[in-house]
CSV table of C-alpha atoms in Angstrom, one decimal:
chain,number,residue,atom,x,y,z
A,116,UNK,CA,-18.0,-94.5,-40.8
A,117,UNK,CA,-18.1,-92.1,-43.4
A,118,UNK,CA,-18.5,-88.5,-42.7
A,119,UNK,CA,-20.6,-86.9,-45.3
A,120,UNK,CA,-20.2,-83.3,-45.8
A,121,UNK,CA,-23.2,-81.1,-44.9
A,122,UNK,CA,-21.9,-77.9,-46.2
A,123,UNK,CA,-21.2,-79.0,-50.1
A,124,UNK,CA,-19.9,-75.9,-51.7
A,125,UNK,CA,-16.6,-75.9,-53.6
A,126,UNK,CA,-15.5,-72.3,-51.4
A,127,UNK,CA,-16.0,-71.8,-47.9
A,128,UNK,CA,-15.3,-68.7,-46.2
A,129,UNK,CA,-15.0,-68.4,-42.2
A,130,UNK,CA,-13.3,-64.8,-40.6
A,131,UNK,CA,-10.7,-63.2,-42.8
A,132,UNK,CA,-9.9,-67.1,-44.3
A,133,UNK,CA,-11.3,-68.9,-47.2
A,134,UNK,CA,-10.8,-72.4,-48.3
A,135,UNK,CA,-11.1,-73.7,-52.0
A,136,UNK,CA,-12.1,-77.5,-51.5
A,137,UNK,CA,-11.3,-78.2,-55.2
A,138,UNK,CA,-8.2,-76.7,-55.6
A,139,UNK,CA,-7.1,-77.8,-51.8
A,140,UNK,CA,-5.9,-73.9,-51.4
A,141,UNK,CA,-6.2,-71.7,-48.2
A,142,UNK,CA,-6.3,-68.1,-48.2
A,143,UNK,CA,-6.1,-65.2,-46.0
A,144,UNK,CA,-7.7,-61.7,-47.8
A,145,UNK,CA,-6.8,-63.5,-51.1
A,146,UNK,CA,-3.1,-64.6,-50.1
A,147,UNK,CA,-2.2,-68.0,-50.3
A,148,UNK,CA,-1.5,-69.2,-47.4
A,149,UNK,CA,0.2,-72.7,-47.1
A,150,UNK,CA,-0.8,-75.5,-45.7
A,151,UNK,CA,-0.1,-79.6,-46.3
A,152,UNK,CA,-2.3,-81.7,-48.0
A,153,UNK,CA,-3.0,-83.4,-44.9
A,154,UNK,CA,-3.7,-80.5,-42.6
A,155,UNK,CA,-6.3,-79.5,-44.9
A,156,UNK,CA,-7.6,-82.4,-45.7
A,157,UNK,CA,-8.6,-82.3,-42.0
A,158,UNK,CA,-9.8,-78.9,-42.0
A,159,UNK,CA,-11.8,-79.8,-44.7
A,160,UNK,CA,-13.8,-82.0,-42.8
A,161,UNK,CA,-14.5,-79.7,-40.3
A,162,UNK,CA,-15.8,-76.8,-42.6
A,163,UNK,CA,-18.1,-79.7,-43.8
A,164,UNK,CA,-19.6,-80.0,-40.7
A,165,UNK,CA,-19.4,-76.3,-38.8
A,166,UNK,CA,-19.9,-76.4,-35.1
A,167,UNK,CA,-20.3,-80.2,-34.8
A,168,UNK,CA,-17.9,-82.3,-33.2
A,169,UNK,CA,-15.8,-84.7,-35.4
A,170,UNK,CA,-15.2,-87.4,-33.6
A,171,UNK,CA,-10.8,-88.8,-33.8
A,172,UNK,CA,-12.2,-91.6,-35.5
A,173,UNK,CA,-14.3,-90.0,-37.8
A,174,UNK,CA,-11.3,-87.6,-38.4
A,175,UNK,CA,-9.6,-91.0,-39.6
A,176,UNK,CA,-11.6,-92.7,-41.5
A,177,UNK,CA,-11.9,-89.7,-43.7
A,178,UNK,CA,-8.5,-88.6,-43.9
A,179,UNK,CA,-6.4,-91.2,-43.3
A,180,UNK,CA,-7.1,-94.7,-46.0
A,181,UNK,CA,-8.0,-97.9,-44.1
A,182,UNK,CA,-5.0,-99.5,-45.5
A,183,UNK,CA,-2.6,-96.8,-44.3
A,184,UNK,CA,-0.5,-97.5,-41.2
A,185,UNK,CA,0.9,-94.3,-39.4
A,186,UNK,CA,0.4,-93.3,-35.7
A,187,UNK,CA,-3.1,-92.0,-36.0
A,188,UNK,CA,-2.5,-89.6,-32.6
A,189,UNK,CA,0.3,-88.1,-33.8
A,190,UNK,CA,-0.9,-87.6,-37.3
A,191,UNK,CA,-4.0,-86.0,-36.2
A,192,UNK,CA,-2.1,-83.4,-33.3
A,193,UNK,CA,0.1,-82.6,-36.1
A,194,UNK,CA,-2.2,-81.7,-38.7
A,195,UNK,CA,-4.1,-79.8,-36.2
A,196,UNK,CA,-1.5,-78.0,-35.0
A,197,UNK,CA,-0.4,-76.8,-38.9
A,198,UNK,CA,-4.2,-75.6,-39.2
A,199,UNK,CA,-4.0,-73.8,-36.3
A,200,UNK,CA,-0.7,-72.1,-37.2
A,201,UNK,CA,-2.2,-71.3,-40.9
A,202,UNK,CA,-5.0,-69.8,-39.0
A,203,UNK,CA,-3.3,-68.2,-36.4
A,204,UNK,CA,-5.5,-69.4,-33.9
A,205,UNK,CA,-4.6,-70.4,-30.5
A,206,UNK,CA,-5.6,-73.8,-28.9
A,207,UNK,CA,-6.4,-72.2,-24.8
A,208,UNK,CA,-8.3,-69.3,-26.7
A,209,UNK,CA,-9.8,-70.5,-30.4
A,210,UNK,CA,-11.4,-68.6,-32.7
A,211,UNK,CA,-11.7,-71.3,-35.3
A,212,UNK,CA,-10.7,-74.7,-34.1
A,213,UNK,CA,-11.9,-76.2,-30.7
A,214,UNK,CA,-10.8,-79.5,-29.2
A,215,UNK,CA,-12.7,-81.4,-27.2
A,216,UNK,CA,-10.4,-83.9,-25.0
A,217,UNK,CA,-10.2,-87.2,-25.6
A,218,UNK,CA,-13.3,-87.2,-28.5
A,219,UNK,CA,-12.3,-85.2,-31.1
A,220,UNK,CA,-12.5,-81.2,-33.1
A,221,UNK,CA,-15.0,-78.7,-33.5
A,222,UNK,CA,-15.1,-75.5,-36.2
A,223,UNK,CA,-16.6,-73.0,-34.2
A,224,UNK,CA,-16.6,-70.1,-36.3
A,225,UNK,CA,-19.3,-69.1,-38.8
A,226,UNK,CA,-18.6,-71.0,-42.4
A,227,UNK,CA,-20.2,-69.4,-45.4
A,228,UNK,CA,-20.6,-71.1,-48.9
């Protein structure tokens, strides 16, 4: 089940943060900030698709290939965890990042092309 982007612009910008989908770069005021390929592969599909939940499987298909064989929950918390760190956001309190048990993610800040 693919998950096609709804927001298809090559730079998103959400808060202080922006996010070059080409280049794979995240920055904060127009510093680099780092983040994994991974991570922001995964954060790229939730800036596709602002305020919508993504459901785990939907996160996987898109991130991780069919053919690839790694512990999907533990991939996922990880990569979610590095966004959240690059964003300095806070999983009991988000700003950016919401999960919703069980199901899956939800970007819940604004997101501007």
């Amino acid at each position: 089940m693919a998950v096609e982007p709804k927001v298809a612009q090559n730079v998103l910008s959400f808060g202080a943060f922006e996010a070059d989908l080409t280049t794979g770069e995240l920055r904060k005021n127009g510093t680099v900030v780092h983040l994994q390929e991974q991570p922001f592969q995964v954060l790229k599909v939730l800036l596709e698709h602002p305020r919508e939940l993504i459901s785990r499987e939907q996160l996987r298909s898109a991130v991780w290939p069919q053919n690839t064989f790694v512990d999907f929950d533990h991939a996922s918390n990880t990569a979610v965890k590095k966004i959240r760190h690059a964003l300095d956001d806070d999983a009991l309190s988000p700003k950016f990042v919401q999960t919703i048990p069980r199901r899956g993610y939800r970007f819940i800040a604004e997101v501007q092309a």
